[in-house]
Coordinates of C-alpha atoms and ligand atoms in Angstrom, one line a residue:
M248 CA -145.4 43.7 -1.7
I249 CA -146.5 45.8 1.4
V250 CA -149.6 46.6 2.9
I251 CA -149.5 50.2 4.4
M252 CA -152.4 50.7 6.6
K253 CA -153.9 54.4 7.9
P254 CA -151.7 56.1 10.5
G255 CA -154.1 55.2 13.4
A256 CA -155.5 52.2 11.5
T257 CA -156.6 49.5 14.5
K258 CA -154.8 45.9 15.6
E259 CA -158.2 44.2 14.8
Q260 CA -157.5 45.6 11.2
V261 CA -153.8 44.5 10.6
K262 CA -155.5 41.7 12.1
V263 CA -157.7 41.1 9.1
I264 CA -155.2 41.3 6.5
I265 CA -152.6 39.2 8.4
A266 CA -155.3 36.6 8.1
R267 CA -156.1 37.4 4.6
V268 CA -152.6 36.8 3.8
K269 CA -152.1 34.1 5.8
K270 CA -155.3 32.1 3.9
E271 CA -152.8 31.9 1.0
G272 CA -150.4 30.7 2.3
L273 CA -148.3 33.4 2.5
D274 CA -146.1 34.8 5.8
V275 CA -146.0 38.7 6.8
H276 CA -143.7 40.9 8.7
L277 CA -144.8 43.9 10.4
S278 CA -143.2 46.8 10.6
E279 CA -144.5 49.6 13.5
G280 CA -143.6 52.7 12.6
K281 CA -144.2 56.1 14.5
E282 CA -146.4 56.7 12.4
Q283 CA -148.0 53.6 9.9
T284 CA -148.0 50.3 10.3
I285 CA -146.5 48.4 7.0
I286 CA -147.3 45.0 6.0
G287 CA -145.2 43.2 4.1
L288 CA -146.1 40.1 1.9
I289 CA -143.3 37.2 2.2
G290 CA -143.4 33.9 -0.5
D291 CA -144.5 34.0 -3.6
T292 CA -146.5 37.5 -3.9
R293 CA -148.1 36.7 -7.6
K294 CA -151.4 34.6 -6.2
M295 CA -151.8 37.9 -4.6
V296 CA -152.4 40.9 -7.3
D297 CA -156.1 40.1 -7.6
V298 CA -156.9 40.6 -3.9
A299 CA -158.1 44.4 -3.7
F300 CA -156.4 45.0 0.4
D301 CA -157.7 48.8 -0.8
S302 CA -160.8 48.5 0.3
Y303 CA -160.1 46.8 3.8
D304 CA -160.8 48.9 6.8
G305 CA -157.6 50.9 7.2
V306 CA -155.7 50.4 4.8
E307 CA -153.9 52.7 2.7
N308 CA -152.3 51.8 -0.1
T309 CA -150.5 48.6 -1.3
V310 CA -147.3 49.3 -3.1
R311 CA -145.1 45.9 -5.1
I312 CA -141.7 46.3 -4.5
T313 CA -140.0 45.7 -7.7
H314 CA -136.8 44.3 -6.4
T315 CA -135.9 41.5 -5.2
Y316 CA -134.6 42.3 -2.1
K317 CA -138.0 43.1 0.6
L318 CA -137.4 43.3 4.5
T319 CA -134.1 45.1 4.2
S320 CA -136.0 48.0 2.0
R321 CA -137.0 51.8 3.1
D322 CA -140.3 50.9 1.4
F323 CA -141.2 47.9 4.1
H324 CA -139.3 50.1 6.9
P325 CA -139.2 53.5 6.5
D326 CA -138.0 54.7 10.0
N327 CA -134.0 54.8 10.6
T328 CA -133.6 50.5 12.4
V329 CA -131.4 51.2 15.0
V330 CA -129.0 47.8 16.0
D331 CA -129.3 47.5 19.1
V332 CA -125.5 45.9 20.8
D333 CA -126.2 45.1 24.4
G334 CA -127.2 49.0 25.2
L335 CA -124.9 50.3 22.4
K336 CA -127.1 51.9 19.8
I337 CA -126.0 51.9 16.4
G338 CA -127.4 53.9 14.2
D339 CA -129.7 55.8 16.4
G340 CA -127.4 58.9 14.9
S341 CA -124.5 58.4 17.1
L342 CA -121.4 57.5 15.4
T343 CA -120.6 54.4 16.3
M344 CA -116.4 53.7 16.6
M345 CA -115.0 50.6 16.4
A346 CA -111.3 50.2 16.1
G347 CA -108.7 47.9 17.0
P348 CA -105.8 45.3 15.4
C349 CA -106.6 43.4 12.1
S350 CA -105.4 39.9 14.0
I351 CA -104.9 39.5 17.6
E352 CA -101.9 38.1 18.2
S353 CA -102.0 38.5 21.8
L354 CA -103.2 39.1 25.5
E355 CA -100.7 42.1 26.1
Q356 CA -101.4 43.9 22.4
M357 CA -105.1 42.8 22.5
L358 CA -105.1 45.0 26.0
E359 CA -103.3 47.9 24.4
C360 CA -105.2 48.0 21.8
A361 CA -108.2 48.4 23.9
R362 CA -106.8 51.2 25.7
I363 CA -105.9 53.0 22.7
A364 CA -109.6 52.9 20.9
K365 CA -111.4 53.6 24.5
E366 CA -109.1 56.9 24.5
G367 CA -110.4 57.9 21.9
G368 CA -114.1 56.9 21.9
A369 CA -113.9 53.7 20.8
S370 CA -116.5 51.9 21.6
V371 CA -116.4 48.3 20.2
L372 CA -113.1 46.4 19.3
R373 CA -112.7 45.0 17.0
G374 CA -109.9 42.0 16.3
G375 CA -109.4 39.1 14.0
A376 CA -109.4 35.1 15.5
F377 CA -110.1 33.7 11.9
K378 CA -108.3 35.3 9.4
P379 CA -109.6 35.4 5.7
R380 CA -106.0 35.1 3.9
T381 CA -105.0 35.9 0.6
S382 CA -102.1 33.2 1.0
P383 CA -102.6 30.1 2.5
Y384 CA -99.5 30.2 4.3
A385 CA -99.8 33.4 5.4
F386 CA -101.1 33.4 9.7
Q387 CA -104.5 32.1 10.1
G388 CA -106.1 33.5 13.2
L389 CA -105.2 32.7 16.8
E390 CA -108.9 30.4 17.1
E391 CA -110.4 30.5 20.5
E392 CA -107.3 31.5 22.5
G393 CA -107.6 34.9 20.5
L394 CA -111.0 35.0 21.2
K395 CA -110.2 34.8 25.0
Y396 CA -108.1 37.9 24.7
I397 CA -110.5 39.8 22.6
R398 CA -113.5 39.4 25.4
Q399 CA -110.8 39.7 27.9
A400 CA -109.4 43.2 26.7
A401 CA -113.0 44.7 25.9
D402 CA -114.9 43.0 28.7
K403 CA -111.3 45.1 30.7
Y404 CA -112.4 48.9 28.9
D405 CA -116.1 48.3 28.8
M406 CA -116.2 47.7 25.4
K407 CA -118.3 45.4 22.6
V408 CA -116.5 43.2 20.5
I409 CA -116.5 42.3 16.7
T410 CA -114.5 40.1 15.3
E411 CA -115.0 37.7 12.2
V412 CA -116.8 34.3 11.4
M413 CA -115.5 32.5 8.5
D414 CA -117.8 29.6 8.7
E415 CA -120.6 28.0 9.9
A416 CA -118.7 25.3 11.9
N417 CA -117.3 27.9 14.2
L418 CA -120.3 30.1 14.4
E419 CA -121.3 28.8 17.9
L420 CA -117.5 29.1 19.3
V421 CA -117.5 32.7 17.6
A422 CA -120.9 33.6 18.8
K423 CA -120.1 32.8 22.1
Y424 CA -117.2 35.5 22.9
T425 CA -118.4 38.7 20.6
D426 CA -120.8 40.9 20.7
I427 CA -121.2 41.4 16.5
L428 CA -120.4 38.8 14.5
Q429 CA -118.7 40.2 11.4
I430 CA -119.1 39.2 7.8
G431 CA -116.0 39.2 5.7
A432 CA -115.9 40.5 2.5
R433 CA -115.3 37.2 1.3
N434 CA -118.0 36.0 2.2
M435 CA -120.7 38.5 1.8
Q436 CA -122.4 35.8 -1.3
N437 CA -122.3 32.9 1.1
Y438 CA -125.4 32.5 1.8
K439 CA -125.3 29.5 3.7
L440 CA -123.5 31.3 6.3
L441 CA -126.2 34.2 5.8
Q442 CA -128.2 32.4 6.9
A443 CA -126.9 31.0 9.8
V444 CA -125.7 34.5 11.5
G445 CA -129.5 34.9 10.3
K446 CA -130.9 32.6 12.7
T447 CA -128.7 33.8 16.1
G448 CA -130.4 36.7 16.4
M449 CA -127.3 38.5 17.0
P450 CA -126.2 41.4 15.5
V451 CA -124.1 41.3 12.2
A452 CA -121.8 43.2 10.6
L453 CA -122.2 42.7 7.0
K454 CA -119.1 43.7 4.3
R455 CA -119.6 45.1 1.2
G456 CA -118.0 41.9 -1.2
I457 CA -114.8 42.9 -2.9
A458 CA -116.7 43.3 -6.4
G459 CA -120.0 43.4 -5.0
T460 CA -122.2 45.9 -6.6
I461 CA -125.2 47.6 -4.8
D462 CA -128.0 45.8 -5.6
E463 CA -125.6 42.1 -4.2
W464 CA -125.1 43.7 -1.2
L465 CA -128.7 44.5 -0.4
N466 CA -129.5 41.6 -1.0
A467 CA -127.0 39.6 1.1
A468 CA -128.7 41.7 4.2
E469 CA -132.1 40.2 2.5
Y470 CA -130.7 36.8 4.1
I471 CA -130.1 38.3 7.0
A472 CA -133.3 39.8 7.6
A473 CA -135.5 36.9 6.0
Q474 CA -134.0 35.0 9.3
G475 CA -136.2 37.5 11.0
N476 CA -133.2 39.2 12.5
F477 CA -133.7 43.3 11.7
K478 CA -130.0 43.5 13.5
V479 CA -127.9 44.1 10.1
I480 CA -124.8 46.6 10.3
F481 CA -123.3 47.5 6.6
V482 CA -119.6 48.1 6.4
E483 CA -118.3 49.8 3.0
R484 CA -114.4 49.2 3.2
G485 CA -113.9 49.5 -0.3
I486 CA -114.1 47.9 -3.5
R487 CA -111.7 46.2 -6.5
T488 CA -111.3 48.6 -9.7
Y489 CA -109.1 49.0 -12.3
E490 CA -107.2 51.6 -9.8
T491 CA -103.9 49.9 -8.6
A492 CA -102.6 53.4 -6.3
T493 CA -105.4 51.9 -2.5
R494 CA -105.3 48.9 -1.9
N495 CA -109.8 49.5 -2.7
T496 CA -111.5 51.8 -3.7
L497 CA -113.9 53.5 -0.9
D498 CA -117.1 53.6 -2.4
L499 CA -118.5 56.3 0.2
S500 CA -121.9 57.3 -2.5
A501 CA -122.3 53.9 -1.2
V502 CA -123.0 55.7 2.3
P503 CA -125.8 58.1 1.5
L504 CA -127.0 55.0 -1.6
I505 CA -127.5 52.3 0.8
K506 CA -129.0 54.8 2.8
K507 CA -131.8 55.3 0.6
L508 CA -132.6 51.8 -0.3
S509 CA -132.3 50.4 3.1
H510 CA -133.6 51.9 7.2
F511 CA -129.9 49.6 8.1
P512 CA -127.3 51.7 9.0
I513 CA -124.3 51.3 7.6
I514 CA -120.5 52.2 8.6
V515 CA -117.7 52.6 6.8
D516 CA -113.9 51.8 7.1
P517 CA -111.1 53.1 5.6
S518 CA -108.6 50.6 6.7
H519 CA -109.2 48.4 4.0
G520 CA -110.5 51.2 1.7
V521 CA -107.5 52.7 1.2
G522 CA -104.8 49.9 2.4
I523 CA -101.8 52.7 3.5
W524 CA -101.7 54.5 7.1
D525 CA -101.6 58.3 6.3
L526 CA -104.8 58.0 3.9
V527 CA -107.2 56.6 6.7
P528 CA -107.4 59.9 8.7
P529 CA -109.1 61.9 4.8
M530 CA -111.4 59.2 4.5
A531 CA -112.4 58.5 7.9
V532 CA -113.7 62.0 8.2
A533 CA -114.9 61.6 4.7
G534 CA -116.7 58.8 5.7
V535 CA -118.4 60.5 8.6
A536 CA -119.5 64.0 6.3
A537 CA -121.1 61.1 3.5
G538 CA -123.5 60.4 6.7
A539 CA -122.1 56.9 7.7
D540 CA -123.5 55.8 11.6
G541 CA -119.9 55.3 12.6
L542 CA -116.0 53.9 11.7
I543 CA -113.6 50.7 12.3
V544 CA -110.8 51.6 12.2
E545 CA -107.6 49.0 12.5
I546 CA -105.0 50.6 15.3
H547 CA -102.1 48.2 16.6
P548 CA -99.3 49.6 19.0
D549 CA -96.4 48.9 16.7
P550 CA -97.1 49.4 13.2
A551 CA -94.8 47.9 11.9
K552 CA -94.7 44.8 14.1
A553 CA -98.2 43.7 13.1
W554 CA -98.9 40.0 11.7
S555 CA -100.9 41.5 9.0
D556 CA -102.2 44.7 7.6
G557 CA -99.3 47.2 9.3
P558 CA -99.3 49.4 6.0
Q559 CA -103.0 49.9 7.1
C560 CA -102.7 50.2 10.9
L561 CA -102.7 53.6 13.2
N562 CA -100.0 53.8 16.3
E563 CA -101.4 55.6 19.4
K564 CA -100.6 58.7 18.1
T565 CA -101.8 58.6 14.9
Y566 CA -105.3 57.1 16.1
A567 CA -105.8 60.1 18.9
K568 CA -105.1 63.1 15.8
M569 CA -107.7 61.3 14.0
M570 CA -109.7 61.3 16.1
K571 CA -109.5 64.8 17.1
Q572 CA -110.4 65.6 12.9
V573 CA -113.3 62.5 13.6
H574 CA -115.1 63.7 16.3
I575 CA -115.1 67.8 14.8
M576 CA -116.2 66.2 11.6
E577 CA -119.1 64.4 13.7
K578 CA -119.8 67.5 15.8
A579 CA -120.6 69.4 12.3
M580 CA -122.8 66.8 11.1
Q581 CA -125.6 67.1 13.6
E582 CA -125.7 70.8 12.1
V583 CA -125.9 69.3 8.4
K584 CA -128.0 66.7 8.9
A585 CA -130.6 69.7 10.8
I586 CA -130.6 71.2 7.8
D587 CA -134.0 69.3 6.5
Ligands
LIG679 C1 -110.6 42.1 8.7 O1 -111.6 43.5 8.9 O2 -109.2 42.2 9.0 C2 -110.7 42.2 6.8 C3 -110.6 40.6 6.8 O3 -112.1 42.7 6.1 P1 -112.5 42.7 5.0 O4 -113.2 41.6 5.1 O5 -113.5 43.6 4.5 O6 -111.3 42.1 3.6
LIG680 MN1 -107.5 43.5 8.2

Protein backbone atom coordinates (compact mmCIF):
# COMPACT_ATOMS: atom_id res chain seq x y z
CA MET A 1 0.00 0.00 0.00
CA ILE A 2 1.19 3.52 -0.73
CA VAL A 3 -0.11 6.84 0.55
CA ILE A 4 0.21 9.61 -2.03
CA MET A 5 0.48 13.09 -0.52
CA LYS A 6 -0.94 16.14 -2.29
CA PRO A 7 1.53 18.40 -4.11
CA GLY A 8 2.53 20.96 -1.49
CA ALA A 9 1.71 18.74 1.51
CA THR A 10 3.73 19.87 4.52
CA LYS A 11 6.46 17.93 6.31
CA GLU A 12 4.21 17.91 9.38
CA GLN A 13 1.39 16.22 7.44
CA VAL A 14 3.82 13.59 6.19
CA LYS A 15 5.05 13.04 9.75
CA VAL A 16 1.52 12.41 10.99
CA ILE A 17 1.02 9.65 8.42
CA ILE A 18 4.36 8.06 9.22
CA ALA A 19 3.55 8.06 12.93
CA ARG A 20 0.17 6.45 12.24
CA VAL A 21 1.80 3.68 10.18
CA LYS A 22 4.56 3.06 12.73
CA LYS A 23 1.98 2.77 15.50
CA GLU A 24 0.84 -0.48 13.84
CA GLY A 25 4.38 -1.83 13.83
CA LEU A 26 4.95 -1.24 10.12
CA ASP A 27 7.84 0.58 8.55
CA VAL A 28 7.79 3.22 5.82
CA HIS A 29 9.86 4.16 2.82
CA LEU A 30 9.63 7.73 1.62
CA SER A 31 9.79 8.68 -2.02
CA GLU A 32 10.18 12.42 -2.34
CA GLY A 33 9.51 13.14 -6.01
CA LYS A 34 9.63 16.41 -7.92
CA GLU A 35 5.93 16.97 -7.37
CA GLN A 36 4.72 14.69 -4.64
CA THR A 37 5.82 12.67 -1.66
CA ILE A 38 4.78 9.04 -1.66
CA ILE A 39 4.84 6.99 1.52
CA GLY A 40 5.34 3.27 0.97
CA LEU A 41 4.13 0.98 3.75
CA ILE A 42 6.46 -1.89 4.47
CA GLY A 43 5.31 -4.97 6.33
CA ASP A 44 1.97 -6.69 6.70
CA THR A 45 -0.38 -4.02 5.35
CA ARG A 46 -3.53 -6.06 5.95
CA LYS A 47 -4.06 -4.32 9.29
CA MET A 48 -4.00 -0.92 7.58
CA VAL A 49 -6.84 -1.46 5.13
CA ASP A 50 -9.41 0.04 7.50
CA VAL A 51 -7.39 3.19 8.21
CA ALA A 52 -9.02 6.11 6.39
CA PHE A 53 -5.79 7.75 5.28
CA ASP A 54 -7.73 9.75 2.67
CA SER A 55 -9.33 11.79 5.43
CA TYR A 56 -5.95 12.93 6.83
CA ASP A 57 -4.79 16.44 5.92
CA GLY A 58 -2.45 16.57 2.95
CA VAL A 59 -3.33 13.12 1.63
CA GLU A 60 -4.38 12.84 -2.00
CA ASN A 61 -5.21 9.14 -2.06
CA THR A 62 -4.04 5.65 -1.16
CA VAL A 63 -3.25 2.90 -3.61
CA ARG A 64 -2.97 -0.79 -2.91
CA ILE A 65 -0.01 -2.19 -4.79
CA THR A 66 -1.09 -5.58 -6.01
CA HIS A 67 2.25 -6.94 -7.19
CA THR A 68 4.63 -8.51 -4.71
CA TYR A 69 7.42 -6.02 -5.41
CA LYS A 70 6.73 -2.56 -4.04
CA LEU A 71 9.80 -0.35 -3.65
CA THR A 72 10.88 -1.42 -7.14
CA SER A 73 7.52 -0.48 -8.60
CA ARG A 74 6.92 2.72 -10.54
CA ASP A 75 3.67 3.18 -8.58
CA PHE A 76 5.76 3.81 -5.51
CA HIS A 77 8.39 5.95 -7.24
CA PRO A 78 6.99 7.68 -10.36
CA ASP A 79 10.23 9.50 -11.24
CA ASN A 80 13.15 7.65 -12.84
CA THR A 81 15.81 6.67 -10.36
CA VAL A 82 19.24 7.89 -11.37
CA VAL A 83 21.98 5.63 -10.02
CA ASP A 84 25.00 7.64 -9.00
CA VAL A 85 28.25 5.70 -9.35
CA ASP A 86 30.66 8.14 -7.73
CA GLY A 87 29.58 10.97 -9.99
CA LEU A 88 28.72 8.85 -13.04
CA LYS A 89 24.96 9.01 -13.52
CA ILE A 90 23.12 5.99 -14.89
CA GLY A 91 19.50 6.51 -15.91
CA ASP A 92 19.57 10.31 -16.30
CA GLY A 93 18.70 10.17 -20.01
CA SER A 94 22.28 9.71 -21.18
CA LEU A 95 23.71 6.44 -22.51
CA THR A 96 26.24 4.71 -20.25
CA MET A 97 28.71 2.47 -22.07
CA MET A 98 30.41 -0.42 -20.29
CA ALA A 99 32.95 -2.58 -22.11
CA GLY A 100 35.72 -5.04 -21.36
CA PRO A 101 36.63 -8.69 -21.62
CA CYS A 102 34.59 -11.59 -20.31
CA SER A 103 37.48 -12.72 -18.06
CA ILE A 104 40.33 -10.73 -16.64
CA GLU A 105 43.48 -12.48 -17.92
CA SER A 106 46.44 -10.18 -17.22
CA LEU A 107 47.29 -6.57 -16.45
CA GLU A 108 48.42 -6.03 -20.05
CA GLN A 109 45.13 -7.37 -21.39
CA MET A 110 43.13 -5.13 -19.03
CA LEU A 111 45.16 -2.04 -19.92
CA GLU A 112 44.62 -2.72 -23.61
CA CYS A 113 40.89 -3.34 -23.08
CA ALA A 114 40.54 -0.14 -21.06
CA ARG A 115 42.24 1.87 -23.80
CA ILE A 116 40.01 0.38 -26.51
CA ALA A 117 36.86 0.74 -24.39
CA LYS A 118 37.59 4.35 -23.49
CA GLU A 119 38.39 5.35 -27.07
CA GLY A 120 34.94 4.13 -28.08
CA GLY A 121 33.30 6.22 -25.36
CA ALA A 122 32.92 3.72 -22.51
CA SER A 123 33.05 5.07 -18.97
CA VAL A 124 32.88 1.72 -17.18
CA LEU A 125 35.35 -1.17 -17.54
CA ARG A 126 33.96 -4.70 -17.22
CA GLY A 127 35.79 -7.97 -16.59
CA GLY A 128 35.24 -11.07 -14.48
CA ALA A 129 37.59 -12.17 -11.72
CA PHE A 130 35.14 -14.77 -10.37
CA LYS A 131 33.66 -16.61 -13.34
CA PRO A 132 30.46 -18.69 -13.21
CA ARG A 133 31.47 -21.37 -15.76
CA THR A 134 29.20 -24.14 -16.96
CA SER A 135 32.03 -26.67 -16.61
CA PRO A 136 33.82 -26.94 -13.26
CA TYR A 137 37.01 -27.67 -15.24
CA ALA A 138 36.88 -24.39 -17.21
CA PHE A 139 38.90 -21.34 -16.10
CA GLN A 140 37.25 -19.97 -12.96
CA GLY A 141 38.87 -16.52 -12.82
CA LEU A 142 42.00 -14.88 -11.39
CA GLU A 143 40.14 -13.81 -8.23
CA GLU A 144 41.91 -11.07 -6.21
CA GLU A 145 44.83 -10.81 -8.63
CA GLY A 146 42.28 -10.09 -11.39
CA LEU A 147 40.48 -7.52 -9.26
CA LYS A 148 43.77 -5.66 -8.85
CA TYR A 149 44.34 -5.62 -12.62
CA ILE A 150 40.89 -4.29 -13.49
CA ARG A 151 41.11 -1.58 -10.82
CA GLN A 152 44.53 -0.48 -11.98
CA ALA A 153 43.50 -0.38 -15.66
CA ALA A 154 40.27 1.51 -14.90
CA ASP A 155 42.09 4.06 -12.74
CA LYS A 156 44.66 4.69 -15.46
CA TYR A 157 41.89 5.59 -17.93
CA ASP A 158 39.64 7.31 -15.37
CA MET A 159 36.93 4.68 -15.68
CA LYS A 160 34.63 2.94 -13.21
CA VAL A 161 34.73 -0.80 -12.59
CA ILE A 162 31.95 -3.38 -12.86
CA THR A 163 32.70 -6.97 -11.90
CA GLU A 164 30.72 -9.99 -10.77
CA VAL A 165 30.37 -11.13 -7.19
CA MET A 166 29.34 -14.78 -7.09
CA ASP A 167 28.91 -15.40 -3.39
CA GLU A 168 28.63 -13.77 -0.01
CA ALA A 169 32.01 -15.16 1.05
CA ASN A 170 33.82 -12.93 -1.46
CA LEU A 171 31.55 -9.89 -1.27
CA GLU A 172 33.82 -7.83 0.95
CA LEU A 173 36.81 -8.58 -1.25
CA VAL A 174 35.04 -7.70 -4.51
CA ALA A 175 33.50 -4.57 -2.98
CA LYS A 176 36.99 -3.34 -2.11
CA TYR A 177 37.95 -3.11 -5.79
CA THR A 178 34.77 -2.41 -7.73
CA ASP A 179 32.35 0.48 -8.17
CA ILE A 180 29.40 -1.63 -9.36
CA LEU A 181 28.64 -5.13 -8.09
CA GLN A 182 27.40 -7.40 -10.87
CA ILE A 183 24.95 -10.14 -9.99
CA GLY A 184 25.20 -12.76 -12.72
CA ALA A 185 22.27 -14.43 -14.44
CA ARG A 186 22.85 -17.64 -12.49
CA ASN A 187 22.49 -15.79 -9.21
CA MET A 188 19.42 -13.67 -9.95
CA GLN A 189 17.44 -15.70 -7.44
CA ASN A 190 20.20 -16.18 -4.86
CA TYR A 191 18.20 -14.25 -2.28
CA LYS A 192 20.83 -14.28 0.46
CA LEU A 193 23.35 -12.79 -1.96
CA LEU A 194 20.82 -10.18 -3.09
CA GLN A 195 20.21 -9.17 0.52
CA ALA A 196 23.93 -9.01 1.18
CA VAL A 197 24.68 -6.76 -1.81
CA GLY A 198 21.65 -4.70 -0.82
CA LYS A 199 23.21 -4.07 2.58
CA THR A 200 26.43 -2.71 1.08
CA GLY A 201 24.54 0.29 -0.34
CA MET A 202 26.70 0.01 -3.46
CA PRO A 203 25.36 0.14 -7.05
CA VAL A 204 24.20 -3.31 -8.14
CA ALA A 205 23.83 -4.44 -11.76
CA LEU A 206 21.23 -7.20 -11.63
CA LYS A 207 21.34 -9.50 -14.63
CA ARG A 208 18.19 -11.22 -15.72
CA GLY A 209 18.15 -14.93 -14.88
CA ILE A 210 18.72 -17.44 -17.66
CA ALA A 211 15.04 -18.38 -17.42
CA GLY A 212 13.93 -15.41 -15.34
CA THR A 213 10.48 -13.96 -15.90
CA ILE A 214 9.99 -10.21 -15.68
CA ASP A 215 8.08 -10.68 -12.43
CA GLU A 216 10.85 -12.79 -10.86
CA TRP A 217 13.42 -10.22 -11.96
CA LEU A 218 11.48 -7.34 -10.41
CA ASN A 219 11.13 -9.33 -7.19
CA ALA A 220 14.87 -10.00 -7.20
CA ALA A 221 15.43 -6.22 -7.38
CA GLU A 222 13.01 -5.86 -4.48
CA TYR A 223 15.33 -7.99 -2.31
CA ILE A 224 18.02 -5.35 -2.87
CA ALA A 225 15.71 -2.35 -2.49
CA ALA A 226 14.20 -3.82 0.69
CA GLN A 227 17.64 -3.37 2.29
CA GLY A 228 17.34 0.36 1.62
CA ASN A 229 19.56 0.14 -1.47
CA PHE A 230 18.04 2.10 -4.36
CA LYS A 231 21.05 1.74 -6.63
CA VAL A 232 19.75 -1.07 -8.81
CA ILE A 233 20.51 -1.33 -12.53
CA PHE A 234 18.68 -4.03 -14.49
CA VAL A 235 20.69 -5.84 -17.17
CA GLU A 236 18.81 -7.63 -19.97
CA ARG A 237 21.21 -10.36 -21.17
CA GLY A 238 18.91 -12.71 -23.01
CA ILE A 239 16.85 -15.63 -21.85
CA ARG A 240 16.77 -19.29 -22.78
CA THR A 241 14.12 -20.17 -25.34
CA TYR A 242 13.67 -23.07 -27.76
CA GLU A 243 15.95 -21.24 -30.22
CA THR A 244 19.49 -22.58 -30.30
CA ALA A 245 20.87 -20.62 -33.27
CA THR A 246 21.85 -17.83 -30.89
CA ARG A 247 23.28 -18.33 -27.39
CA ASN A 248 20.18 -16.76 -25.80
CA THR A 249 17.18 -14.84 -27.05
CA LEU A 250 17.71 -11.15 -26.34
CA ASP A 251 14.36 -9.92 -25.07
CA LEU A 252 14.41 -6.26 -26.01
CA SER A 253 10.75 -5.84 -25.11
CA ALA A 254 11.99 -6.12 -21.54
CA VAL A 255 13.47 -2.61 -21.85
CA PRO A 256 10.23 -0.61 -22.28
CA LEU A 257 8.40 -3.07 -20.03
CA ILE A 258 10.84 -2.70 -17.13
CA LYS A 259 10.71 1.07 -17.63
CA LYS A 260 6.94 0.96 -17.39
CA LEU A 261 6.87 -1.24 -14.27
CA SER A 262 9.92 0.10 -12.44
CA HIS A 263 11.82 3.33 -11.88
CA PHE A 264 15.27 1.72 -11.93
CA PRO A 265 17.46 2.08 -15.04
CA ILE A 266 17.99 -0.82 -17.44
CA ILE A 267 20.95 -1.57 -19.68
CA VAL A 268 21.37 -4.18 -22.41
CA ASP A 269 24.06 -6.85 -22.76
CA PRO A 270 23.92 -7.86 -26.44
CA SER A 271 27.08 -10.01 -26.11
CA HIS A 272 25.57 -12.71 -23.88
CA GLY A 273 22.23 -12.01 -25.57
CA VAL A 274 23.36 -13.42 -28.92
CA GLY A 275 26.76 -15.06 -28.31
CA ILE A 276 27.97 -14.33 -31.87
CA TRP A 277 30.21 -11.29 -32.33
CA ASP A 278 28.84 -9.99 -35.64
CA LEU A 279 25.30 -9.99 -34.27
CA VAL A 280 26.35 -7.84 -31.31
CA PRO A 281 26.47 -4.42 -33.09
CA PRO A 282 22.95 -4.56 -34.59
CA MET A 283 21.51 -5.72 -31.26
CA ALA A 284 23.44 -3.02 -29.40
CA VAL A 285 21.95 -0.37 -31.69
CA ALA A 286 18.53 -1.99 -31.25
CA GLY A 287 18.97 -1.90 -27.47
CA VAL A 288 19.54 1.84 -27.60
CA ALA A 289 16.50 2.20 -29.89
CA ALA A 290 14.43 0.27 -27.34
CA GLY A 291 15.27 2.98 -24.80
CA ALA A 292 18.07 1.36 -22.77
CA ASP A 293 20.04 3.56 -20.37
CA GLY A 294 23.27 1.90 -21.41
CA LEU A 295 25.05 -1.09 -22.89
CA ILE A 296 27.54 -3.62 -21.58
CA VAL A 297 29.59 -5.39 -24.24
CA GLU A 298 32.49 -7.82 -24.30
CA ILE A 299 35.67 -6.80 -26.11
CA HIS A 300 39.11 -8.40 -26.37
CA PRO A 301 42.34 -7.31 -28.09
CA ASP A 302 42.44 -10.76 -29.75
CA PRO A 303 39.10 -12.56 -29.37
CA ALA A 304 40.47 -15.83 -30.79
CA LYS A 305 42.77 -16.04 -27.77
CA ALA A 306 40.19 -15.01 -25.13
CA TRP A 307 40.06 -17.32 -22.12
CA SER A 308 36.24 -17.20 -22.17
CA ASP A 309 33.46 -16.04 -24.50
CA GLY A 310 35.83 -15.29 -27.42
CA PRO A 311 33.15 -15.97 -30.07
CA GLN A 312 31.03 -13.06 -28.80
CA CYS A 313 33.87 -10.57 -28.21
CA LEU A 314 34.45 -7.58 -30.46
CA ASN A 315 38.01 -6.53 -31.29
CA GLU A 316 39.32 -2.97 -31.44
CA LYS A 317 38.14 -2.41 -35.01
CA THR A 318 34.69 -3.95 -34.74
CA TYR A 319 34.06 -2.29 -31.37
CA ALA A 320 35.05 1.15 -32.73
CA LYS A 321 32.74 0.64 -35.71
CA MET A 322 29.87 -0.45 -33.47
CA MET A 323 30.36 2.59 -31.23
CA LYS A 324 30.01 4.94 -34.22
CA GLN A 325 26.67 3.30 -34.98
CA VAL A 326 25.63 3.39 -31.32
CA HIS A 327 26.42 7.10 -31.05
CA ILE A 328 24.24 7.84 -34.11
CA MET A 329 21.33 5.97 -32.54
CA GLU A 330 22.00 7.66 -29.19
CA LYS A 331 21.58 11.09 -30.82
CA ALA A 332 18.48 9.98 -32.73
CA MET A 333 16.95 8.73 -29.48
CA GLN A 334 17.23 12.17 -27.94
CA GLU A 335 14.86 13.40 -30.64
CA VAL A 336 12.65 10.34 -30.28
CA LYS A 337 12.38 10.83 -26.51
CA ALA A 338 11.61 14.54 -26.95
CA ILE A 339 8.34 13.62 -28.70
CA ASP A 340 5.96 13.24 -25.81
C1 LIG B 1 29.39 -12.20 -17.77
O1 LIG B 1 28.98 -11.03 -17.72
O2 LIG B 1 30.53 -12.51 -18.17
C2 LIG B 1 28.46 -13.28 -17.43
C3 LIG B 1 28.89 -14.43 -16.93
O3 LIG B 1 27.19 -12.96 -17.70
P1 LIG B 1 25.79 -13.71 -17.36
O4 LIG B 1 25.71 -13.78 -15.87
O5 LIG B 1 24.79 -12.81 -17.99
O6 LIG B 1 25.84 -15.06 -18.01
MN1 LIG C 1 31.05 -13.53 -20.66
